[in-house]
Coordinates of C-alpha atoms and ligand atoms in Angstrom, one line a residue:
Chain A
X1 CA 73.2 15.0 -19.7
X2 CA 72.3 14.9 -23.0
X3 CA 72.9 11.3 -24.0
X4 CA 71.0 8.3 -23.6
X5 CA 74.1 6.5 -21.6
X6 CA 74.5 9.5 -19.4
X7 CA 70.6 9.5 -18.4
X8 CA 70.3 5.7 -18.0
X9 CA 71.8 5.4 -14.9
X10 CA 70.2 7.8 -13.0
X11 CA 66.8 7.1 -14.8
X12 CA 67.5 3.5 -13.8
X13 CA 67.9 4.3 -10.4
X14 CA 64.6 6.2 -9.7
X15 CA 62.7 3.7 -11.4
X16 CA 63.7 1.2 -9.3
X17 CA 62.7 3.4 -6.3
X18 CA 59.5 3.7 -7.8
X19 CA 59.1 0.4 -8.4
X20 CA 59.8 -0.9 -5.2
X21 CA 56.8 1.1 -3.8
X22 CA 54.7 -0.1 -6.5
X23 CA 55.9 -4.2 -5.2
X24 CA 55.1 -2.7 -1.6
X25 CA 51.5 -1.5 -2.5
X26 CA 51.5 -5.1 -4.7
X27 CA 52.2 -7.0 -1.7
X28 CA 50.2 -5.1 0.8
X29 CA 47.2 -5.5 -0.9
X30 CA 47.4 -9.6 -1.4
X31 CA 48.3 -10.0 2.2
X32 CA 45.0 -7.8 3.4
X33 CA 42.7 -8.7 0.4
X34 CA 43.4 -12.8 0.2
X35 CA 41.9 -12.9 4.5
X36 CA 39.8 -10.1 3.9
X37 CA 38.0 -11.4 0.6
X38 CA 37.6 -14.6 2.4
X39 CA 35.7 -12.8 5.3
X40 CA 33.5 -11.0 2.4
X41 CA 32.9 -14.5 0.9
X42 CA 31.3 -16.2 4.2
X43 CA 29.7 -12.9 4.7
X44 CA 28.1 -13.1 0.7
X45 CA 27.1 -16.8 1.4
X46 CA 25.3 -16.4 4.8
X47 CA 22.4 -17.3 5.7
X48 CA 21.4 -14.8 7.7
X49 CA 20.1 -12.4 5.0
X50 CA 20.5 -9.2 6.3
X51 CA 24.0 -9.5 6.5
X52 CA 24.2 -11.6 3.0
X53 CA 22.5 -8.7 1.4
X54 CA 24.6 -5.6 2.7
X55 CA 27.4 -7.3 1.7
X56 CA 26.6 -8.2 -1.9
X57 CA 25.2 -4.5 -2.0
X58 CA 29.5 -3.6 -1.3
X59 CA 30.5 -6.2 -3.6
X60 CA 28.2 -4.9 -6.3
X61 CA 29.2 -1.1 -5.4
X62 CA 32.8 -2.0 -5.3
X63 CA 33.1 -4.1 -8.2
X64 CA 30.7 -2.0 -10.2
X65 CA 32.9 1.8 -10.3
X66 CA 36.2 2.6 -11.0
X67 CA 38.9 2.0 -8.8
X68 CA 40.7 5.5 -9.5
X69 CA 37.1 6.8 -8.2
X70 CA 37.5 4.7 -5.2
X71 CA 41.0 5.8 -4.4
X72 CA 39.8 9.5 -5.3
X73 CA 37.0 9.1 -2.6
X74 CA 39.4 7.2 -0.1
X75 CA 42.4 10.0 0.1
X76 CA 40.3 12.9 -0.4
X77 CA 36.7 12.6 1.2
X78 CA 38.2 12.6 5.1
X79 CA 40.3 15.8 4.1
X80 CA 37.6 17.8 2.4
X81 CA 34.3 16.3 3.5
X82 CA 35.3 15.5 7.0
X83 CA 37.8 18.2 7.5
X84 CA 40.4 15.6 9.5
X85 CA 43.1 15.1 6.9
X86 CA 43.7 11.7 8.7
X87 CA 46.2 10.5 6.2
X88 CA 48.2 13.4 6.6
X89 CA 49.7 14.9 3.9
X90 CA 53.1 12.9 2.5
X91 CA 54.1 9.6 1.1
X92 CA 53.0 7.9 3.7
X93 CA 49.5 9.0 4.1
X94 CA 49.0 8.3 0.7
X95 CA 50.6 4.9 0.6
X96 CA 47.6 4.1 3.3
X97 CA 45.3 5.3 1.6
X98 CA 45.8 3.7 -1.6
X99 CA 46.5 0.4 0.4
X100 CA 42.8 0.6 1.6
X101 CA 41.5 1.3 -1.5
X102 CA 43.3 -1.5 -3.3
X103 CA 42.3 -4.0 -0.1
X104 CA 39.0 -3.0 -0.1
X105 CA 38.8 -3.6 -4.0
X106 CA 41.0 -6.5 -4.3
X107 CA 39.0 -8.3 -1.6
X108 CA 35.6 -7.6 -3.4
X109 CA 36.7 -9.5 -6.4
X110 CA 38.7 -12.1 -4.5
X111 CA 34.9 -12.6 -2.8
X112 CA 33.6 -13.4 -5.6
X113 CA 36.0 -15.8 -6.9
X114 CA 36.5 -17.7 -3.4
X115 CA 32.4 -18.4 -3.9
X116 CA 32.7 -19.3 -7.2
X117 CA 35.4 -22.2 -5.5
X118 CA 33.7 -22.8 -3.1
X119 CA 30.1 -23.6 -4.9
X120 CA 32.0 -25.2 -7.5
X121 CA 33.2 -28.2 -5.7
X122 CA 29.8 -31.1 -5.8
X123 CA 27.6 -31.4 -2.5
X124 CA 28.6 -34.6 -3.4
X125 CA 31.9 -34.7 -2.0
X126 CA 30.5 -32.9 1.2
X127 CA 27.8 -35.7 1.5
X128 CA 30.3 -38.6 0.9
X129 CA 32.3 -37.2 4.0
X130 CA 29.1 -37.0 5.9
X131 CA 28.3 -40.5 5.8
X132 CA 31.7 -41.7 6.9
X133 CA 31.1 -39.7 10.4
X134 CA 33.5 -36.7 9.3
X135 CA 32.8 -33.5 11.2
X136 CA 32.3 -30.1 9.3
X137 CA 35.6 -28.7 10.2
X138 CA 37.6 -32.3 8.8
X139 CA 35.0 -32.0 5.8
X140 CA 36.1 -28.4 4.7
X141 CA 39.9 -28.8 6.2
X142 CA 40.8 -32.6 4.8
X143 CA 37.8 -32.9 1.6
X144 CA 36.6 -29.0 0.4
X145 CA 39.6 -27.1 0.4
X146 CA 42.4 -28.3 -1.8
X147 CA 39.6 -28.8 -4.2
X148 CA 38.8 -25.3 -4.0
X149 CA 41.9 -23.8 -4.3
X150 CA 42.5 -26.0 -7.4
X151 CA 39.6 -24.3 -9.0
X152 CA 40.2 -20.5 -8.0
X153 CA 43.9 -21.0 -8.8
X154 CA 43.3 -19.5 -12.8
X155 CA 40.8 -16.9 -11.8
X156 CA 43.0 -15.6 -8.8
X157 CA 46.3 -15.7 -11.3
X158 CA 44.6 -13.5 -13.7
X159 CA 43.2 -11.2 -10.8
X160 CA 46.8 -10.8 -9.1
X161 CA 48.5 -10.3 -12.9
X162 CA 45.7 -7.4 -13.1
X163 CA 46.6 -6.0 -9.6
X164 CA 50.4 -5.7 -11.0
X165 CA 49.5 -3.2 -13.6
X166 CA 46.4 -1.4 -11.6
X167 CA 49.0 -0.3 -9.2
X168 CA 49.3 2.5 -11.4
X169 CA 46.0 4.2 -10.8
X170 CA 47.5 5.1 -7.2
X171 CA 49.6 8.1 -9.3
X172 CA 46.1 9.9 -9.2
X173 CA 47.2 10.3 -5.6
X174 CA 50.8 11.3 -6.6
X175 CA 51.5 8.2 -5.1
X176 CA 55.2 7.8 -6.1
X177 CA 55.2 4.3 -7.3
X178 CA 57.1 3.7 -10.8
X179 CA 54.7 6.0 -13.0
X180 CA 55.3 8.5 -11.1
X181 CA 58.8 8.2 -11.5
X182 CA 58.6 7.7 -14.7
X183 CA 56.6 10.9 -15.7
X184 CA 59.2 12.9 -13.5
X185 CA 61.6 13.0 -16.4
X186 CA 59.0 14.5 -18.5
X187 CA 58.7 17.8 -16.2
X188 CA 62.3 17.5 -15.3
X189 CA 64.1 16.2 -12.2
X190 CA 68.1 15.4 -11.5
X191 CA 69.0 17.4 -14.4
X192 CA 66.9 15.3 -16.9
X193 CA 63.7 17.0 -18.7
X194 CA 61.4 16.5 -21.7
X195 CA 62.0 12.7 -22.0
X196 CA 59.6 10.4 -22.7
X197 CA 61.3 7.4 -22.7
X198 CA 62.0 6.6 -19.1
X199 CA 57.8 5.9 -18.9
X200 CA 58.1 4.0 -22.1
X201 CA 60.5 2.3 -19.9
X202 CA 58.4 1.8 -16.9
X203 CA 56.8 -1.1 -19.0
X204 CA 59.9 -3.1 -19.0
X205 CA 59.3 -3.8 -15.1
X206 CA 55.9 -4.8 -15.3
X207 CA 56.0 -6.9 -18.1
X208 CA 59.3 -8.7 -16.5
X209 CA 57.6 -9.3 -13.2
X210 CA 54.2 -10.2 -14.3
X211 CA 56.1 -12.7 -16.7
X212 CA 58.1 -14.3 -13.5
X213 CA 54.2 -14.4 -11.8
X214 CA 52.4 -15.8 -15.1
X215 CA 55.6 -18.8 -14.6
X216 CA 55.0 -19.2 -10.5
X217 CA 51.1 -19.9 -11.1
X218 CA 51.6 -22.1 -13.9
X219 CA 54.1 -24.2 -12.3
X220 CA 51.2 -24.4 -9.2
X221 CA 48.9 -25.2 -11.4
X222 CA 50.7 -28.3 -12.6
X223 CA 51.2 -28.9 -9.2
X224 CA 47.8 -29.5 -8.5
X225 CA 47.4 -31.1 -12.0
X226 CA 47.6 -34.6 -10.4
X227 CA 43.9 -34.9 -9.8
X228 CA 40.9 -33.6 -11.4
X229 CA 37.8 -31.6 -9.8
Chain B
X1 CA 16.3 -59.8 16.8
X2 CA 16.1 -57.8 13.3
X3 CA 18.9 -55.8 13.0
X4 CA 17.4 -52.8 11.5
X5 CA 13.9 -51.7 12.0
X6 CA 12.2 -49.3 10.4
X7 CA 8.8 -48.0 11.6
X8 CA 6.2 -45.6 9.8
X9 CA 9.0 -43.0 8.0
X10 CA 7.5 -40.0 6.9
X11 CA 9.3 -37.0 4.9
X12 CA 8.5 -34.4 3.2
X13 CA 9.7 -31.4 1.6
X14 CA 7.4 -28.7 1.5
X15 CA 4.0 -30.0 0.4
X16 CA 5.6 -32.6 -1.4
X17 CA 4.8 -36.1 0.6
X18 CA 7.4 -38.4 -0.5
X19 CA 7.8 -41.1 2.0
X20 CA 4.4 -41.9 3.2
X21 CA 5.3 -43.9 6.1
X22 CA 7.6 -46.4 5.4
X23 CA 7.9 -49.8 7.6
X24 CA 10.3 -52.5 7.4
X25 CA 12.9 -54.5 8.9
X26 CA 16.1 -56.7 8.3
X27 CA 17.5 -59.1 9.5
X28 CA 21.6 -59.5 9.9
X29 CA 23.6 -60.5 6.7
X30 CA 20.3 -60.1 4.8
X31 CA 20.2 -58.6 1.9
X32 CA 17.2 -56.3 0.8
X33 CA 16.7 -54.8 -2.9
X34 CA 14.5 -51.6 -3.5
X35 CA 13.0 -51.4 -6.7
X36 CA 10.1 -48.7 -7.3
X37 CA 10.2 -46.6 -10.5
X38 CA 11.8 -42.7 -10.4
X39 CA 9.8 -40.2 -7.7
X40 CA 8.8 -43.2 -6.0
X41 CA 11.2 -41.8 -3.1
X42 CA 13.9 -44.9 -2.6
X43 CA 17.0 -42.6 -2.5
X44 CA 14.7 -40.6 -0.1
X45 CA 14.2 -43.6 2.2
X46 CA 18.4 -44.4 2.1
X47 CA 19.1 -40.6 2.4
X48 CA 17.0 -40.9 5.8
X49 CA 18.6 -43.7 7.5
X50 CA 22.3 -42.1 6.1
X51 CA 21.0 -38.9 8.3
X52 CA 21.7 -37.1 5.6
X53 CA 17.6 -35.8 5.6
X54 CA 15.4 -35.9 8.6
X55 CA 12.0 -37.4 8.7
X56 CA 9.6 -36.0 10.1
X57 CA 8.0 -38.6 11.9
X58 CA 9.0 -42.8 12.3
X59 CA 11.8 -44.3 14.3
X60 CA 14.9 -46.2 12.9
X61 CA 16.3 -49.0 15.6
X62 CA 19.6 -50.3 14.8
X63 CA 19.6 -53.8 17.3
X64 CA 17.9 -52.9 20.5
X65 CA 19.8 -48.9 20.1
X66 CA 16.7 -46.3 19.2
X67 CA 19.0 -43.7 16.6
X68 CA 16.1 -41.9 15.4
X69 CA 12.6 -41.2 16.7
X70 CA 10.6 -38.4 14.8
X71 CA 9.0 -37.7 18.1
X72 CA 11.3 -36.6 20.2
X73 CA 11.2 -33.2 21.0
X74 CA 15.2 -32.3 21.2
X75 CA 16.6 -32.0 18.1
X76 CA 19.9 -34.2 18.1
X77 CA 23.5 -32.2 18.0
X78 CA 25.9 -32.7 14.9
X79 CA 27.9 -34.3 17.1
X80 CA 25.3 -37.3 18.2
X81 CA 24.6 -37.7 14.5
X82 CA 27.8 -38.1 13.0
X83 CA 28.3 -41.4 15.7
X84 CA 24.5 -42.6 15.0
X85 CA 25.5 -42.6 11.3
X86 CA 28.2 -44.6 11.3
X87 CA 25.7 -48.0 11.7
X88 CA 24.9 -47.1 8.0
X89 CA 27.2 -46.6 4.9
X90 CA 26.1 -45.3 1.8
X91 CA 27.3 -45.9 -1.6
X92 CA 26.5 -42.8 -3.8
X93 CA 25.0 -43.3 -7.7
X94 CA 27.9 -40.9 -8.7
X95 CA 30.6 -42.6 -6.5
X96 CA 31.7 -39.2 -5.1
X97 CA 35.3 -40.5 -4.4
X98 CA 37.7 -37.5 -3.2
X99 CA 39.6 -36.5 -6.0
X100 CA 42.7 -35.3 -3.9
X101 CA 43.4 -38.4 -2.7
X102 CA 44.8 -41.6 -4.2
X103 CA 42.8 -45.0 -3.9
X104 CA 44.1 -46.1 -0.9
X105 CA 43.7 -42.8 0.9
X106 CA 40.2 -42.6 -0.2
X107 CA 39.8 -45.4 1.8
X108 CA 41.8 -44.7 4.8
X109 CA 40.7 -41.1 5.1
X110 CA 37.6 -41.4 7.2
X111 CA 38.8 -44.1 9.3
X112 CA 42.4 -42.4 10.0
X113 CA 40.6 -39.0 10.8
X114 CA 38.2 -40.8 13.5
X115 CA 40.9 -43.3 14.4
X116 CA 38.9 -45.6 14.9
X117 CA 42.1 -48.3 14.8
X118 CA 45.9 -48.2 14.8
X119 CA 47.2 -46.6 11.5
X120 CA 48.9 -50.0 10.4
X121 CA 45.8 -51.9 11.3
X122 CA 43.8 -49.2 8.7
X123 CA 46.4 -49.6 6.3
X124 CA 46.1 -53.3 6.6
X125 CA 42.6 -53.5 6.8
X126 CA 41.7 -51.3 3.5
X127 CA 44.4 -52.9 1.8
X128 CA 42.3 -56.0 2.4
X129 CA 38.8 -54.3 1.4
X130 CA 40.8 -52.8 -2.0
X131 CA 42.0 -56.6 -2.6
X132 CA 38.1 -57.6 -2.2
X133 CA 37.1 -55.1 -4.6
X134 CA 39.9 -56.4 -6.9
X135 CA 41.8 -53.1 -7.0
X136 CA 45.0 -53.8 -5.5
X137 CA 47.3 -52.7 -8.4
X138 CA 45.3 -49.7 -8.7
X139 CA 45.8 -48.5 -4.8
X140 CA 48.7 -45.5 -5.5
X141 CA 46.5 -44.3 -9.1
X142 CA 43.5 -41.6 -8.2
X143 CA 40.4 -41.5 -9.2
X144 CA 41.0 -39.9 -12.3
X145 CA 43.0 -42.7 -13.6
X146 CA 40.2 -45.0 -13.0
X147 CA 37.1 -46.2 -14.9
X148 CA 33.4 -45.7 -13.8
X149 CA 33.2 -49.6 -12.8
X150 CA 36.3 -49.4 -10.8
X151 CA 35.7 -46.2 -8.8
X152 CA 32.5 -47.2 -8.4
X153 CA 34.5 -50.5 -6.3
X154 CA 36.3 -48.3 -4.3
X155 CA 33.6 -46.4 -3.1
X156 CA 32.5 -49.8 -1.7
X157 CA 36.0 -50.1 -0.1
X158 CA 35.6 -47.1 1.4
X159 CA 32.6 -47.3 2.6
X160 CA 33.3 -50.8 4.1
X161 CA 36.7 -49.1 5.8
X162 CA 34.2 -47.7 8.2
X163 CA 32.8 -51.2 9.0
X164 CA 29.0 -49.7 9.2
X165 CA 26.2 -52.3 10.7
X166 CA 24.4 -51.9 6.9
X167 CA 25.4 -50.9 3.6
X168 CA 23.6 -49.3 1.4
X169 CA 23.8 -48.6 -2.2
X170 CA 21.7 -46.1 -4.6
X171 CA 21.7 -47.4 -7.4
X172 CA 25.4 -48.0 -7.9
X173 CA 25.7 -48.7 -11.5
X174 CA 22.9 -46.3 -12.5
X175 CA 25.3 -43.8 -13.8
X176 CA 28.0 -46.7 -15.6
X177 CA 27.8 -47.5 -19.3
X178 CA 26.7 -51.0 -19.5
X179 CA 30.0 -52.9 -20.2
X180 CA 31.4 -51.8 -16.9
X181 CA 27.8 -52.9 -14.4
X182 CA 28.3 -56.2 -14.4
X183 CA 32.3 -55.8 -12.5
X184 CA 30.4 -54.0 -9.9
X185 CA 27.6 -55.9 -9.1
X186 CA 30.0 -58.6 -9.1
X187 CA 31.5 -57.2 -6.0
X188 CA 28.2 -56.2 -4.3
X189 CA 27.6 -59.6 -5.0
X190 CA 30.8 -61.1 -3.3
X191 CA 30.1 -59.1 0.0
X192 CA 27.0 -61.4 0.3
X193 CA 29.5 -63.9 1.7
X194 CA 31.0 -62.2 4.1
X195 CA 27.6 -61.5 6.1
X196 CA 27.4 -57.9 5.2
X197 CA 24.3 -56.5 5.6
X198 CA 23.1 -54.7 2.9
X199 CA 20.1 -52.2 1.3
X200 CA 20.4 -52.0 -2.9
X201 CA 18.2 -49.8 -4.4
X202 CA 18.7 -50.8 -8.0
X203 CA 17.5 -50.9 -11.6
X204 CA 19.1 -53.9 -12.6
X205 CA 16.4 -56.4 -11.9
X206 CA 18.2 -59.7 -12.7
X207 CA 21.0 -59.0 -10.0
X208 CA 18.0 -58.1 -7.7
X209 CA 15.8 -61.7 -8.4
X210 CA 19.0 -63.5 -8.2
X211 CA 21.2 -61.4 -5.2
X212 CA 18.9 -60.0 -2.9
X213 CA 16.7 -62.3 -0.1
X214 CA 14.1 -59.8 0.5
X215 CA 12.5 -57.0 -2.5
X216 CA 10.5 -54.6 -1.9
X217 CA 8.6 -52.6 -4.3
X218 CA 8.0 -48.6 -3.6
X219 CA 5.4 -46.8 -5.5
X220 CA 4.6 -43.2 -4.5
X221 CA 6.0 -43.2 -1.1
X222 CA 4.4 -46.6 0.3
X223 CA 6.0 -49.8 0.2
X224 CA 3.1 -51.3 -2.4
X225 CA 4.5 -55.0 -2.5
X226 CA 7.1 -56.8 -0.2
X227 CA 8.8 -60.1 -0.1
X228 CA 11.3 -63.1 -1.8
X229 CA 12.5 -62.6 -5.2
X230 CA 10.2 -65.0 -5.9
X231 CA 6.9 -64.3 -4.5
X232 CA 7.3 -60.1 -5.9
X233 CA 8.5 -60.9 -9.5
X234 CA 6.8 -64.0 -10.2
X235 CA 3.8 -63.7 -8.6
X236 CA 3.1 -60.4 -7.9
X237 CA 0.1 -59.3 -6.2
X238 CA -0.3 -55.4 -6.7
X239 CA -1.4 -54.6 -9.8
X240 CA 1.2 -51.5 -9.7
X241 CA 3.8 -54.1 -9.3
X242 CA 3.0 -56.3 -12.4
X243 CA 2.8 -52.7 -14.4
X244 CA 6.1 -51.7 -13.1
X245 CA 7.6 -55.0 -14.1
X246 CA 6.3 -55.5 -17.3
X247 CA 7.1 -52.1 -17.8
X248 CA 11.2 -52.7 -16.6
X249 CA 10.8 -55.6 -19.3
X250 CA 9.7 -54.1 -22.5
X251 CA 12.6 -51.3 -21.4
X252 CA 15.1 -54.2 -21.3
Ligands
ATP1 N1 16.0 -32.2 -1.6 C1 14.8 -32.2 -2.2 N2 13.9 -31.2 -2.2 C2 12.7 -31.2 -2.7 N3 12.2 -32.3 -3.3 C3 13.0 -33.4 -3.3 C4 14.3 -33.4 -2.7 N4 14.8 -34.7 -2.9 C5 13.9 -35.4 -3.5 N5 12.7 -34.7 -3.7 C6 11.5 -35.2 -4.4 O1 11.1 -36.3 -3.7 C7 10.6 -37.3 -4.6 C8 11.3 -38.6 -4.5 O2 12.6 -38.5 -4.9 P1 13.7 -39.6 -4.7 O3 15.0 -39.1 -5.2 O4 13.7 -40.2 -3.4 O5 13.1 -40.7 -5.8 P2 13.8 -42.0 -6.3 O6 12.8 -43.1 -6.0 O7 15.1 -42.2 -5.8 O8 13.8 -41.8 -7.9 P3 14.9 -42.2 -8.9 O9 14.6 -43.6 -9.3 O10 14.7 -41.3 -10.1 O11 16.3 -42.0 -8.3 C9 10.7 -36.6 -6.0 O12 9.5 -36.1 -6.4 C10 11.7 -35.5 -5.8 O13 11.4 -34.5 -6.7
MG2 MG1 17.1 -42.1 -6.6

């Protein structure tokens, strides 16, 4: 298979497979950091300050190293530290563990950005319900909220454009996402070795789908372009 | 019967004594102006009756109902609050109209949510309060679309929508270039008419000798001079008062 029309196919094919654990980790981590940075955020803002100040200490850790160190720590410390290889060995041990370590990182920084929203809309507007004899729960539901979204709306496109390519760290894990496929053809697998160009190629998928995301979020944003904050 | 009385309000925060026991009353469609130069504590005093801060001592009776008394020992639930509120209405320096929402829904929102009335009867009735504030081709634009003066308007509207007891404003064209003051106090003025009770704390000394029955002058937390338009600017009896005045008139 020595021609580039003779390896395309094939290469084609395991990227694909790669990539479509790379969309699962993608999508795995929105759906548990979106909630879970949410839950950090109250957690930041409260005003009981023990709890406010051990969780800014995680926020700071967290946001402050490496993720690859992180997802190091997370698939390796219970194996050699705790000597329980709870993930267990394969594919799908480490396909938990680099969900928790993209979750747990994910939400950190989501944290921060769903504060930023949050502070960022006036007392003001809180007050001005107030004195009309809303409740709390209308105040944040029917007044704070659309407001906040409109403001974390940039930052969180940026963040989940980011998350796209840092799916790649999880090959430190051999997690077989599309870099990992990628690379394969290097070493040599189904017949194909010493080829660089299948991870050249790998970039063609990220830049195509963070390009369809980058066009989703702008067309929200002009959705919520209709009033000003 | 006064419909508002206010007896000995006291607040504080921290060390910091700004209202120093504050005692008034008003009677029903009067209206009351509040001059007193910056620190004096007027949007203090407004903030207190909106509930939005709590005195530490005084009571507030709206009619013959006792909302607030600083002694009481239990403090009073969100819930008991939010419906002692809703005698007052406050119209913000800033306006603070929801961006979200277009002109009409700013007006309906609060009422809608407590349902206080039919929706149609809403609809109708802040269509009305929009007209009054001579806004009705503006109703589907949002606040964005609209000049200081005008928002300013319908944060009247809305805060008429909830039909409080008294309305009060702090300083509601403090923070409108000059061209555009004049179409607001215009409509403060107009509500005069229509019996609405109202509280103006205000800069604009001309709309308060010609608008307002009753003045009263705040210096440092105390009420240092009360009465008609007449009797506190043209013969005022506090020499703080005279200082303030001339003062407000070399500024003009
Ligand atoms: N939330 C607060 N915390 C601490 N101090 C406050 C607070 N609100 C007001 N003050 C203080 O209370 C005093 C009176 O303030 P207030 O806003 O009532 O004055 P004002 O008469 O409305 O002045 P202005 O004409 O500038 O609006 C000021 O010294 C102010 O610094
Ligand atoms: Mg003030």
């Amino acid at each position: 298979m020595n021609t580039f029309f003779e390896q395309f196919p094939i290469v084609f094919n395991a990227l694909n497979v790669g990539f479509l654990q790379t969309m699962k980790l993608f999508a795995v981590t929105l759906l548990g950091a979106i909630p879970l940075g949410l839950l950090i955020c109250f957690g930041s803002m409260s005003r009981f300050k023990p709890l406010s100040s051990v969780v800014r200490t995680i926020v700071w850790v967290v946001r402050g190293s490496p993720l690859m160190i992180q997802l190091l720590i997370v698939y390796y410390f219970p194996g050699l530290v705790l000597k329980t290889a709870i993930w267990g060995g394969g594919e799908h041990g480490r396909f938990i563990a680099a969900s928790i370590a993209f979750i747990l990182n994910y939400a950190c920084y989501f944290s921060e950005i769903y504060r930023g929203g949050i502070q960022g809309v006036p007392h003001g507007q809180q007050e001005a319900g107030q004195v009309l004899g809303l409740s709390r729960r209308q105040i944040f539901f029917k007044i704070t909220l659309l407001q906040m979204i409109k403001r974390i709306v940039p930052p969180m496109s940026n963040e989940i454009i980011t998350l796209v390519k840092d799916t790649s760290l999880a090959r430190i894990i051999a997690l077989q996402e599309i870099i990992w496929a990628g690379q394969a053809f290097m070493k040599g697998s189904q017949g194909i070795s010493g080829q660089i160009w299948p991870l050249f190629f790998t970039a063609v998928y990220y830049l195509v789908f963070s390009g369809i995301l980058t066009i989703l979020f702008s067309k929200l944003e002009k959705k919520l372009s209709y009033f000003k904050v | 019967m006064a419909l508002l009385r206010v007896e000995d309000i006291r607040k504080k925060f921290g060390k910091n004594e700004v209202l120093k026991g504050i005692s008034f009353s008003l009677e029903k469609g009067e209206v009351l102006a509040i001059i007193g130069s910056s620190g004096s504590g007027k949007t203090t005093l407004l903030r207190c009756l909106n509930f939005l801060e709590t005195p530490e001592q005084g009571r507030i009776f709206v009619g013959d109902e006792e909302l607030f008394d600083g002694e009481a020992n239990e403090k009073m639930s969100d819930e008991q609050i939010r419906v002692k509120r809703l005698h007052f209405g406050l119209v913000f320096q800033n306006f603070n109209l929801f961006p979200q929402y277009n002109i009409l829904q700013n007006v309906t929102l609060a009422p809608s949510l407590l349902k206080i009335d039919t929706p149609q009867n809403i609809e109708a009735h802040a269509r009305e309060l929009i007209e009054k504030v001579g806004l009705t081709e503006k109703a589907a634009q949002y606040p964005c679309e609209l000049s200081g003066g005008q928002q300013q308007r319908v944060a009247i509207a809305r805060a008429l929508a909830m039909r409080p007891d008294i309305l009060c404003f702090d300083e509601p064209t403090s923070a409108l270039d000059p061209e555009l003051t004049g179409e607001v106090l215009k409509a403060i003025k107009g509500l005069k008419s229509g019996d609405s009770t109202m509280i103006v704390v205000t800069h604009e000394m001309e709309f308060a000798k010609n608008v307002a029955d009753r003045v009263i002058f705040m210096a440092d937390g105390v009420i240092e001079e009360e009465g008609t338009p007449a009797d506190v600017f043209d013969h005022p009896k506090s020499e703080k008062t005279r200082a303030f005045l001339q003062n407000s008139l070399e500024n003009f």
